[in-house]
Amino acid sequence: MGQRRRLLVCAGAGCFSCGSGETLSTLQKLVKERGLETQVEVVPSGCMGACQKGPLVQLANDDILLQGISAAEAGAVLEQITGGKAVSPKHKLYSPREPDAPDAHFFQKQQKIVLENCGRINPESIEEYIAVGGYRALHTLLSEMTPEAVVAEMKKSGLRGRGGAGYPTGLKWETVAKMVNNQKYVICNADEGDPGAFMDRSVLEGDPHRVLEGMAIAGYAVGANKGFLYVRAEYPLAIKRLEQAIKTARREGLLGREIFRTSFSFDVEIRIGAGAFVCGEETALIASIEGRRGQPRPRPPYPAESGLWEKPTLINNVETFANIAPILAKGGEWFSKIGTQKNSGTKVFALAGKIRNTGLIEVPMGITLREIIFDIGGGIPAGRRFKAVQTGGPSGGCIPEAHLDTRVDYESLQVLGSIMGSGGFIVMDDTSCMVDVARFFMEFCMDESCGKCVPCRVGTKHMHDLLDKICAGRAVPGDLDLLEELAPMVKATSLCGLGMTAPNPLLSTLRYFRDEYTAHIRDHQCPAGVCHMDSVGAVR
């Protein structure tokens, strides 16, 4: 009998939405009907990245990735891997054995650490996670390293929090570790709410044990025995796999009391959020876990000193925790050599908007915007021209063509008036109106403002109304002056990051696309033809 053939069917939410569930069940049914159980194994996997090409099927033994495999093509796939006729060439997306294939560029410039198991293992099987080295880092440090040594390794790695602010992870861990208290907590922030972003969701769906292992390691390092994973209710598949992962980890003694028969105990509970964007802010998230309304509070004290139930609390996001096990397994020095000197490691982005290859990617820090958009993303479709890229979600800025060769790191994006954020990456072509884009993001922030502080609650409303006037052709030059006066005030006086960063899309479009604002106000014209100004004549 030859080697058992392995078929991985992408079972991330993206591929599920285009029918991969039916593909998976049909393949499993056909294998059973044809008596191939000992020869062929069909398993679900996490997101494979090329989301717009789904449903995706990986022929693991042959290193071939197939695209657009509906349930109707399942029989042809089985025939190919059992030695019969190959599926139509149009379904072949990529193989590392054919580096010159048309879509090879999407995969070749990526470097996967966080996503290394997505598309490779069954996320619903703890055995498969352990088989690829899972929980080995936790076992090693519990038997060979002190908590202080773990923190030191994290500082050596140079990892910065991937939730948006980019604060050094090792320093944050050290602060919590130094706090003297008999109760500390670890929180994983999985309240991903940026429009177009699905990085954290994909990691939770595709490799939940990696996140749990990272949380347990953090608990050991800072002296916490309890963790909470805060995830929004809009992610039912992620919640289902997390619940299953926690259950099986407890069963195997990898969560709970006396892990690996040591004195270290750590357990994790899931808390489901209602979907408020502001709960991505850590003090609002803490309030939500405590059962109160999700609103931020002034800092200090910071959560590291007084967080959940006024106890020292470590908060990192999903991507940060997914980096921990590889760092402890391979060493902080290994990680620090990836990326740039001040921005080590990789970053996961969700490519969206007017770009040929939408999907999930992981790239080394320091790669340029141009490489992401044109080499990995394949450029702009339909013969249109690139206009801008918006990084950092609704808190980020719009970066024009002149800065495409900027390296992607925290400092460089900030200089351009944008931010790294958690990984949203929306590309716009020349059919996009930048005033309308600013209005869209301002409306999002206005709607999501919790209303606690006046600058955010009232300021975002005023800025949105002014942008609305400009888009409708009813604005006067003084409105632009008012916008430029309001935006810095809201940034400087808002209570939390939502209000502080809400003006970013407005300010960056004013900085790089001021001529479009002028055309709307002075000439009553939208250069991109997006804004309708039918009422202008009546007003004038």
Coordinates of C-alpha atoms in Angstrom, one line a residue:
M1 CA 0.0 0.0 0.0
G2 CA 1.4 3.4 -0.9
Q3 CA 1.4 6.6 1.2
R4 CA -2.0 7.8 2.3
R5 CA -3.1 10.8 0.3
R6 CA -4.1 13.9 2.2
L7 CA -6.6 16.4 1.0
L8 CA -7.0 19.7 2.9
V9 CA -10.2 21.7 2.3
C10 CA -10.1 25.3 3.3
A11 CA -12.7 25.6 6.1
G12 CA -12.2 29.3 6.9
A13 CA -15.2 31.6 6.9
G14 CA -14.3 33.0 3.5
C15 CA -14.2 29.7 1.7
F16 CA -17.2 28.5 3.7
S17 CA -19.2 31.4 2.2
C18 CA -18.5 30.2 -1.3
G19 CA -19.3 26.5 -0.7
S20 CA -16.3 24.8 0.8
G21 CA -18.5 23.1 3.3
E22 CA -20.3 21.2 0.5
T23 CA -16.9 20.4 -1.1
L24 CA -15.6 19.0 2.1
S25 CA -18.7 16.8 2.8
T26 CA -18.9 15.6 -0.8
L27 CA -15.2 14.6 -0.8
Q28 CA -15.6 12.7 2.5
K29 CA -18.8 11.0 1.2
L30 CA -17.1 9.9 -2.1
V31 CA -14.1 8.5 -0.2
K32 CA -16.4 6.4 1.9
E33 CA -18.6 5.3 -1.1
R34 CA -15.5 4.3 -3.1
G35 CA -13.9 2.4 -0.2
L36 CA -10.8 4.7 -0.2
E37 CA -10.7 5.4 3.6
T38 CA -7.3 3.7 3.9
Q39 CA -5.9 5.6 0.9
V40 CA -7.3 9.1 1.1
E41 CA -7.8 11.4 4.1
V42 CA -10.0 14.5 3.7
V43 CA -9.7 17.1 6.5
P44 CA -10.8 20.7 7.0
S45 CA -8.1 23.3 7.4
G46 CA -7.8 27.0 8.3
C47 CA -7.6 29.9 5.9
M48 CA -5.2 29.3 3.0
G49 CA -5.0 33.0 2.1
A50 CA -6.2 33.3 -1.5
C51 CA -9.8 34.0 -0.3
Q52 CA -11.2 35.2 -3.6
K53 CA -10.2 32.0 -5.4
G54 CA -12.2 29.6 -3.1
P55 CA -13.2 27.0 -2.4
L56 CA -9.5 26.0 -2.1
V57 CA -8.3 22.4 -1.9
Q58 CA -4.7 21.5 -1.0
L59 CA -3.2 18.2 -2.4
A60 CA -0.7 17.9 0.5
N61 CA 1.4 15.1 -0.9
D62 CA 1.9 16.9 -4.2
D63 CA 2.2 20.5 -2.9
I64 CA -0.6 21.6 -5.3
L65 CA -3.2 24.1 -4.4
L66 CA -6.4 24.0 -6.3
Q67 CA -8.9 26.9 -6.7
G68 CA -12.6 27.0 -7.4
I69 CA -13.3 23.4 -6.3
S70 CA -17.0 23.2 -5.9
A71 CA -18.8 20.0 -4.8
A72 CA -19.3 19.2 -8.5
E73 CA -15.5 19.0 -9.0
A74 CA -14.9 16.8 -6.0
G75 CA -15.0 13.6 -8.0
A76 CA -12.4 14.9 -10.4
V77 CA -10.1 15.7 -7.5
L78 CA -10.4 12.2 -6.1
E79 CA -9.7 10.8 -9.5
Q80 CA -6.5 12.8 -9.8
I81 CA -5.0 11.8 -6.5
T82 CA -5.8 8.1 -7.1
G83 CA -3.8 8.1 -10.3
G84 CA -6.6 9.0 -12.8
K85 CA -7.1 12.0 -15.0
A86 CA -6.0 15.4 -13.6
V87 CA -8.5 18.1 -12.9
S88 CA -8.8 20.9 -15.4
P89 CA -5.7 23.2 -15.5
K90 CA -7.9 26.2 -14.7
H91 CA -8.3 24.8 -11.2
K92 CA -4.6 24.7 -10.5
L93 CA -3.6 27.8 -8.5
Y94 CA -0.1 27.3 -7.2
S95 CA 2.6 24.8 -6.5
P96 CA 6.1 25.7 -5.1
R97 CA 7.4 23.2 -7.6
E98 CA 6.3 25.6 -10.4
P99 CA 7.7 29.0 -9.2
D100 CA 6.9 30.7 -12.5
A101 CA 3.2 30.0 -12.5
P102 CA 1.0 33.1 -13.1
D103 CA -0.2 33.5 -9.5
A104 CA 3.0 32.4 -7.8
H105 CA 3.9 35.9 -6.8
F106 CA 1.0 35.9 -4.3
F107 CA 2.7 33.2 -2.2
Q108 CA 6.4 33.7 -2.8
K109 CA 6.9 37.0 -1.0
Q110 CA 5.1 35.9 2.1
Q111 CA 6.8 34.6 5.2
K112 CA 4.6 32.7 7.5
I113 CA 5.1 32.5 11.3
V114 CA 1.6 33.3 12.6
L115 CA -0.2 31.6 9.8
E116 CA 2.2 28.7 9.3
N117 CA -0.3 26.1 10.5
C118 CA -3.3 27.6 8.7
G119 CA -4.0 25.4 5.6
R120 CA -1.6 22.8 7.0
I121 CA -3.5 21.1 9.9
N122 CA -7.0 20.4 11.0
P123 CA -7.8 23.2 13.5
E124 CA -10.3 20.9 15.2
S125 CA -7.7 18.3 16.1
I126 CA -5.3 18.9 19.0
E127 CA -3.4 15.8 17.9
E128 CA -2.5 17.5 14.6
Y129 CA -1.4 20.7 16.4
I130 CA 0.8 18.6 18.7
A131 CA 2.2 16.7 15.7
V132 CA 3.6 19.9 14.2
G133 CA 5.3 20.9 17.5
G134 CA 2.3 22.4 19.3
Y135 CA 2.6 22.9 23.1
R136 CA 6.3 21.9 22.9
A137 CA 7.4 25.5 23.7
L138 CA 5.1 25.5 26.8
H139 CA 6.5 22.1 27.9
T140 CA 10.1 23.2 27.5
L141 CA 9.8 26.5 29.4
L142 CA 7.9 24.9 32.3
S143 CA 10.7 22.4 32.8
E144 CA 13.7 24.5 31.9
M145 CA 13.0 28.3 32.2
T146 CA 12.1 30.7 34.9
P147 CA 9.4 33.3 34.4
E148 CA 12.1 35.9 34.3
A149 CA 13.9 34.1 31.6
V150 CA 10.8 33.9 29.5
V151 CA 10.3 37.7 29.8
A152 CA 13.9 38.2 28.9
E153 CA 13.5 36.1 25.7
M154 CA 10.4 38.1 24.7
K155 CA 12.4 41.4 25.2
K156 CA 15.2 39.9 23.1
S157 CA 12.7 39.1 20.3
G158 CA 11.7 42.7 19.9
L159 CA 8.1 41.7 19.3
R160 CA 5.7 44.7 19.4
G161 CA 2.0 44.3 20.1
R162 CA 0.1 43.6 16.9
G163 CA -3.1 45.2 18.1
G164 CA -2.2 48.6 16.7
A165 CA -0.2 50.6 19.1
G166 CA 3.0 48.6 18.7
Y167 CA 4.1 48.7 22.3
P168 CA 7.0 46.4 23.1
T169 CA 5.5 43.1 24.2
G170 CA 8.4 42.1 26.5
L171 CA 8.2 45.4 28.4
K172 CA 4.5 45.0 28.9
W173 CA 5.0 41.5 30.2
E174 CA 7.8 42.7 32.5
T175 CA 5.5 45.4 34.0
V176 CA 2.8 42.9 34.9
A177 CA 5.3 40.3 36.1
K178 CA 6.7 42.9 38.6
M179 CA 3.4 43.7 40.1
V180 CA 2.9 42.1 43.5
N181 CA -0.6 40.6 43.8
N182 CA -1.9 37.1 44.5
Q183 CA -4.3 37.4 41.5
K184 CA -3.4 38.4 37.9
Y185 CA -5.1 38.0 34.6
V186 CA -4.2 37.5 31.0
I187 CA -6.7 38.7 28.3
C188 CA -6.6 38.0 24.6
N189 CA -8.3 40.8 22.7
A190 CA -10.1 39.2 19.8
D191 CA -12.6 42.1 19.3
E192 CA -11.5 42.7 15.7
G193 CA -13.8 45.4 14.4
D194 CA -12.1 47.2 11.5
P195 CA -14.1 47.3 8.2
G196 CA -12.5 44.8 5.8
A197 CA -10.3 43.2 8.5
F198 CA -10.3 39.4 9.2
M199 CA -6.8 38.6 10.4
D200 CA -7.6 37.6 14.0
R201 CA -10.8 35.8 12.9
S202 CA -8.7 33.7 10.5
V203 CA -6.1 32.8 13.1
L204 CA -8.7 31.8 15.6
E205 CA -10.5 29.7 13.0
G206 CA -7.4 28.1 11.6
D207 CA -5.1 27.6 14.6
P208 CA -6.9 28.1 17.9
H209 CA -4.4 26.1 20.0
R210 CA -1.5 28.4 18.9
V211 CA -3.4 31.3 20.6
L212 CA -4.2 29.2 23.8
E213 CA -0.5 28.1 24.0
G214 CA 0.6 31.8 23.7
M215 CA -1.8 32.8 26.5
A216 CA -0.6 30.0 28.8
I217 CA 3.1 31.0 28.2
A218 CA 2.2 34.6 29.1
G219 CA 0.4 33.4 32.2
Y220 CA 3.5 31.6 33.4
A221 CA 5.7 34.6 32.6
V222 CA 3.7 37.2 34.4
G223 CA 2.3 35.0 37.3
A224 CA -1.3 34.7 36.2
N225 CA -3.4 31.6 36.5
K226 CA -6.5 32.8 34.7
G227 CA -7.1 34.0 31.1
F228 CA -10.1 35.4 29.2
L229 CA -10.5 35.4 25.5
Y230 CA -12.8 38.3 24.4
V231 CA -14.2 37.6 21.0
R232 CA -17.1 39.2 19.2
A233 CA -20.4 37.3 18.6
E234 CA -20.1 37.9 14.8
Y235 CA -17.4 35.2 14.7
P236 CA -19.4 32.0 15.4
L237 CA -17.0 29.7 13.6
A238 CA -14.0 31.0 15.6
I239 CA -16.0 30.7 18.9
K240 CA -17.0 27.1 18.0
R241 CA -13.4 26.1 17.4
L242 CA -12.1 27.9 20.4
E243 CA -14.6 26.1 22.6
Q244 CA -13.5 22.8 21.2
A245 CA -9.8 23.7 21.5
I246 CA -10.2 24.7 25.2
K247 CA -12.1 21.5 25.9
T248 CA -9.6 19.2 24.3
A249 CA -6.6 21.1 25.9
R250 CA -8.2 20.6 29.3
R251 CA -8.7 16.9 28.5
E252 CA -5.0 16.5 27.7
G253 CA -3.8 18.4 30.7
L254 CA -2.6 21.4 28.7
L255 CA -4.9 23.8 30.4
G256 CA -6.2 23.7 33.9
R257 CA -4.5 22.5 37.1
E258 CA -0.8 21.4 37.2
I259 CA -0.1 21.6 33.5
F260 CA 2.5 19.0 32.4
R261 CA 2.4 17.8 36.1
T262 CA 4.1 21.0 37.2
S263 CA 3.0 23.5 39.9
F264 CA 1.8 25.8 37.1
S265 CA -2.0 26.1 36.6
F266 CA -3.7 28.2 34.0
D267 CA -7.2 28.1 32.4
V268 CA -9.0 30.1 29.8
E269 CA -12.6 31.3 29.5
I270 CA -14.3 32.8 26.5
R271 CA -16.2 36.1 26.8
I272 CA -18.4 37.0 23.8
G273 CA -18.8 40.7 23.0
A274 CA -21.8 42.2 21.3
G275 CA -19.8 43.8 18.5
A276 CA -19.1 47.4 19.8
F277 CA -16.0 48.7 18.0
V278 CA -14.9 50.6 21.2
C279 CA -14.5 47.4 23.1
G280 CA -11.3 46.9 21.1
E281 CA -10.0 49.6 23.5
E282 CA -8.5 47.7 26.4
T283 CA -10.2 49.5 29.3
A284 CA -13.6 49.3 27.5
L285 CA -13.0 45.6 26.9
I286 CA -12.2 45.1 30.6
A287 CA -15.5 46.8 31.6
S288 CA -17.4 44.5 29.2
I289 CA -15.8 41.4 30.7
E290 CA -16.8 42.7 34.2
G291 CA -20.4 42.9 33.0
R292 CA -20.5 46.7 32.7
R293 CA -21.1 48.9 29.7
G294 CA -18.2 48.8 27.3
Q295 CA -16.8 52.3 27.8
P296 CA -13.1 53.4 28.3
R297 CA -11.8 55.0 31.4
P298 CA -9.0 57.5 31.9
R299 CA -5.5 56.1 32.2
P300 CA -3.4 55.8 34.4
P301 CA -3.7 53.5 36.1
Y302 CA -3.0 51.2 33.2
P303 CA -4.4 47.7 33.1
A304 CA -0.9 46.3 33.8
E305 CA -1.2 47.9 37.3
S306 CA -5.0 47.8 37.8
G307 CA -7.0 46.0 35.2
L308 CA -9.7 43.3 35.4
W309 CA -11.4 43.6 38.7
E310 CA -8.6 46.0 39.7
K311 CA -6.0 43.3 39.4
P312 CA -2.8 43.5 37.3
T313 CA -3.8 42.4 33.8
L314 CA -1.9 41.6 30.7
I315 CA -3.7 42.3 27.4
N316 CA -2.4 41.3 24.0
N317 CA -4.3 40.6 20.8
V318 CA -4.7 37.4 18.8
E319 CA -1.8 37.9 16.4
T320 CA 0.6 38.8 19.3
F321 CA -0.2 35.6 21.2
A322 CA 0.1 33.6 18.0
N323 CA 3.7 34.7 17.7
I324 CA 4.7 33.6 21.2
A325 CA 5.2 29.8 20.8
P326 CA 7.5 30.1 17.8
I327 CA 9.6 32.8 19.6
L328 CA 10.0 30.6 22.6
A329 CA 10.7 27.5 20.5
K330 CA 13.3 29.2 18.2
G331 CA 14.6 31.9 20.4
G332 CA 14.2 35.7 20.6
E333 CA 17.3 36.3 18.6
W334 CA 15.9 34.3 15.7
F335 CA 12.7 36.4 15.6
S336 CA 14.7 39.7 16.0
K337 CA 16.5 39.0 12.7
I338 CA 13.3 38.9 10.7
G339 CA 12.0 42.3 9.6
T340 CA 13.8 45.5 10.5
Q341 CA 15.9 46.6 13.5
K342 CA 13.0 48.4 15.3
N343 CA 10.2 46.3 13.8
S344 CA 11.0 42.6 14.1
G345 CA 9.0 39.7 12.8
T346 CA 6.1 39.6 10.3
K347 CA 2.7 41.2 10.0
V348 CA -0.6 39.7 8.9
F349 CA -2.7 41.9 6.6
A350 CA -6.2 41.5 5.1
L351 CA -6.0 42.7 1.5
A352 CA -9.2 44.2 0.4
G353 CA -10.7 46.8 -2.0
K354 CA -9.6 47.4 -5.6
I355 CA -6.8 44.9 -5.9
R356 CA -6.6 41.7 -8.0
N357 CA -5.7 39.3 -5.2
T358 CA -7.8 39.9 -2.1
G359 CA -7.2 37.7 0.9
L360 CA -5.0 37.0 3.9
I361 CA -1.2 37.5 3.7
E362 CA 1.7 37.5 6.1
V363 CA 4.8 39.5 5.2
P364 CA 8.1 40.5 6.9
M365 CA 8.2 43.9 8.5
G366 CA 10.0 46.4 6.2
I367 CA 8.4 45.2 3.0
T368 CA 7.3 48.1 0.8
L369 CA 3.7 49.1 0.1
R370 CA 4.4 48.7 -3.6
E371 CA 5.5 45.1 -3.1
I372 CA 2.4 44.2 -1.2
I373 CA 0.0 45.9 -3.7
F374 CA 1.7 45.0 -7.0
D375 CA 3.8 41.9 -6.4
I376 CA 1.6 40.1 -3.9
G377 CA -1.7 41.7 -4.6
G378 CA -1.2 41.6 -8.4
G379 CA -2.0 45.3 -8.9
I380 CA -5.2 47.1 -9.8
P381 CA -7.8 45.2 -11.8
A382 CA -9.8 46.4 -14.9
G383 CA -7.1 48.6 -16.2
R384 CA -7.7 51.2 -13.6
R385 CA -4.9 53.2 -11.8
F386 CA -3.8 53.0 -8.2
K387 CA -4.9 56.0 -6.2
A388 CA -4.4 55.3 -2.5
V389 CA -4.1 52.6 0.2
Q390 CA -5.7 52.9 3.6
T391 CA -3.9 51.2 6.4
G392 CA -5.0 50.8 10.0
G393 CA -8.7 50.6 9.5
P394 CA -11.0 53.5 10.4
S395 CA -8.2 54.9 12.6
G396 CA -5.7 54.9 9.8
G397 CA -4.8 57.2 6.9
C398 CA -4.9 57.2 3.1
I399 CA -1.5 57.0 1.5
P400 CA -1.0 58.1 -2.1
E401 CA 1.0 56.8 -5.0
A402 CA 4.0 59.0 -4.3
H403 CA 4.7 57.0 -1.1
L404 CA 4.4 53.5 -2.5
D405 CA 8.0 52.7 -1.8
T406 CA 7.6 53.4 1.9
R407 CA 8.6 50.5 4.1
V408 CA 5.8 49.0 6.2
D409 CA 6.7 49.6 9.8
Y410 CA 5.1 51.5 12.7
E411 CA 7.2 54.6 12.4
S412 CA 7.2 55.0 8.6
L413 CA 3.4 54.8 8.4
Q414 CA 3.0 57.3 11.2
V415 CA 5.2 59.8 9.4
L416 CA 2.8 59.6 6.5
G417 CA -0.2 60.3 8.7
S418 CA -1.4 56.7 8.9
I419 CA -0.9 53.8 11.4
M420 CA -0.2 50.1 11.2
G421 CA -3.3 49.3 13.2
S422 CA -4.2 45.6 13.4
G423 CA -3.7 44.9 9.7
G424 CA -6.5 46.3 7.6
F425 CA -5.3 47.1 4.1
I426 CA -7.8 48.7 1.7
V427 CA -6.7 49.6 -1.8
M428 CA -8.5 52.3 -3.8
D429 CA -8.3 53.0 -7.5
D430 CA -8.9 56.2 -9.5
T431 CA -12.7 55.7 -9.3
S432 CA -12.6 56.4 -5.6
C433 CA -13.5 59.9 -4.3
M434 CA -11.3 60.6 -1.3
V435 CA -13.8 63.0 0.2
D436 CA -16.4 60.3 0.1
V437 CA -13.8 57.9 1.6
A438 CA -13.2 60.3 4.5
R439 CA -16.9 60.6 5.0
F440 CA -17.4 56.8 5.1
F441 CA -14.8 56.3 7.8
M442 CA -16.0 59.3 9.8
E443 CA -19.5 57.9 9.7
F444 CA -18.2 54.6 11.0
C445 CA -16.4 56.3 13.9
M446 CA -19.4 58.5 14.7
D447 CA -21.7 55.5 14.8
E448 CA -19.3 53.5 17.0
S449 CA -18.5 56.3 19.4
C450 CA -19.6 55.2 22.9
G451 CA -20.6 58.8 23.7
K452 CA -18.7 59.0 27.0
C453 CA -16.5 62.0 26.1
V454 CA -17.8 65.2 24.4
P455 CA -14.9 65.6 21.9
C456 CA -15.5 62.2 20.3
R457 CA -19.3 62.2 20.6
V458 CA -19.9 65.7 19.3
G459 CA -16.7 66.2 17.2
T460 CA -17.2 63.1 15.0
K461 CA -20.8 64.2 14.4
H462 CA -19.8 67.7 13.3
M463 CA -17.0 66.5 11.1
H464 CA -19.3 63.9 9.5
D465 CA -21.9 66.6 8.8
L466 CA -19.3 68.9 7.2
L467 CA -18.0 66.1 5.0
D468 CA -21.6 65.3 4.1
K469 CA -22.1 69.0 3.0
I470 CA -18.9 68.9 0.9
C471 CA -20.0 65.7 -0.8
A472 CA -23.4 67.2 -1.6
G473 CA -21.9 70.3 -3.1
R474 CA -23.4 72.5 -0.4
A475 CA -20.2 73.5 1.4
V476 CA -18.5 76.9 1.5
P477 CA -14.8 77.6 1.9
G478 CA -15.2 78.3 5.6
D479 CA -16.4 74.7 6.2
L480 CA -13.0 73.5 5.2
D481 CA -11.4 75.8 7.7
L482 CA -13.8 74.5 10.4
L483 CA -12.8 70.9 9.6
E484 CA -9.1 71.7 9.9
E485 CA -9.8 73.3 13.3
L486 CA -12.0 70.5 14.6
A487 CA -9.9 67.5 13.6
P488 CA -6.8 68.4 15.7
M489 CA -9.0 69.3 18.7
V490 CA -10.8 66.0 18.6
K491 CA -7.4 64.1 18.3
A492 CA -6.0 66.0 21.3
T493 CA -8.9 65.9 23.7
S494 CA -10.7 62.6 23.2
L495 CA -10.6 60.1 26.0
C496 CA -9.5 57.0 24.1
G497 CA -7.9 55.8 20.9
L498 CA -11.2 55.8 19.0
G499 CA -11.7 59.5 19.2
M500 CA -7.9 60.3 19.1
T501 CA -7.5 58.5 15.7
A502 CA -11.0 59.2 14.2
P503 CA -9.8 62.3 12.3
N504 CA -6.9 60.4 10.6
P505 CA -8.7 59.5 7.3
L506 CA -9.9 63.1 7.1
L507 CA -6.5 64.6 7.8
S508 CA -4.6 62.3 5.5
T509 CA -7.0 63.0 2.6
L510 CA -6.8 66.7 3.2
R511 CA -3.0 66.4 3.2
Y512 CA -2.7 64.4 -0.1
F513 CA -5.9 65.0 -2.0
R514 CA -6.8 68.6 -1.1
D515 CA -7.5 69.4 -4.7
E516 CA -10.5 67.1 -4.5
Y517 CA -11.9 69.0 -1.5
T518 CA -11.4 72.2 -3.5
A519 CA -13.2 70.8 -6.5
H520 CA -16.2 69.8 -4.4
I521 CA -16.4 73.2 -2.6
R522 CA -15.4 75.7 -5.3
D523 CA -16.4 74.0 -8.5
H524 CA -19.2 71.8 -7.2
Q525 CA -17.7 68.9 -9.0
C526 CA -16.6 65.4 -7.8
P527 CA -13.5 64.6 -9.9
A528 CA -14.1 60.8 -9.5
G529 CA -17.8 61.2 -10.3
V530 CA -18.9 59.5 -7.1
C531 CA -20.7 62.3 -5.3
H532 CA -24.1 63.4 -6.6
M533 CA -24.6 67.1 -6.6
D534 CA -28.1 67.3 -8.2
S535 CA -29.4 69.6 -5.4
V536 CA -26.6 72.2 -5.9
G537 CA -28.5 74.1 -8.6
A538 CA -31.5 74.5 -6.3
V539 CA -29.4 75.7 -3.4
R540 CA -27.5 78.2 -5.5

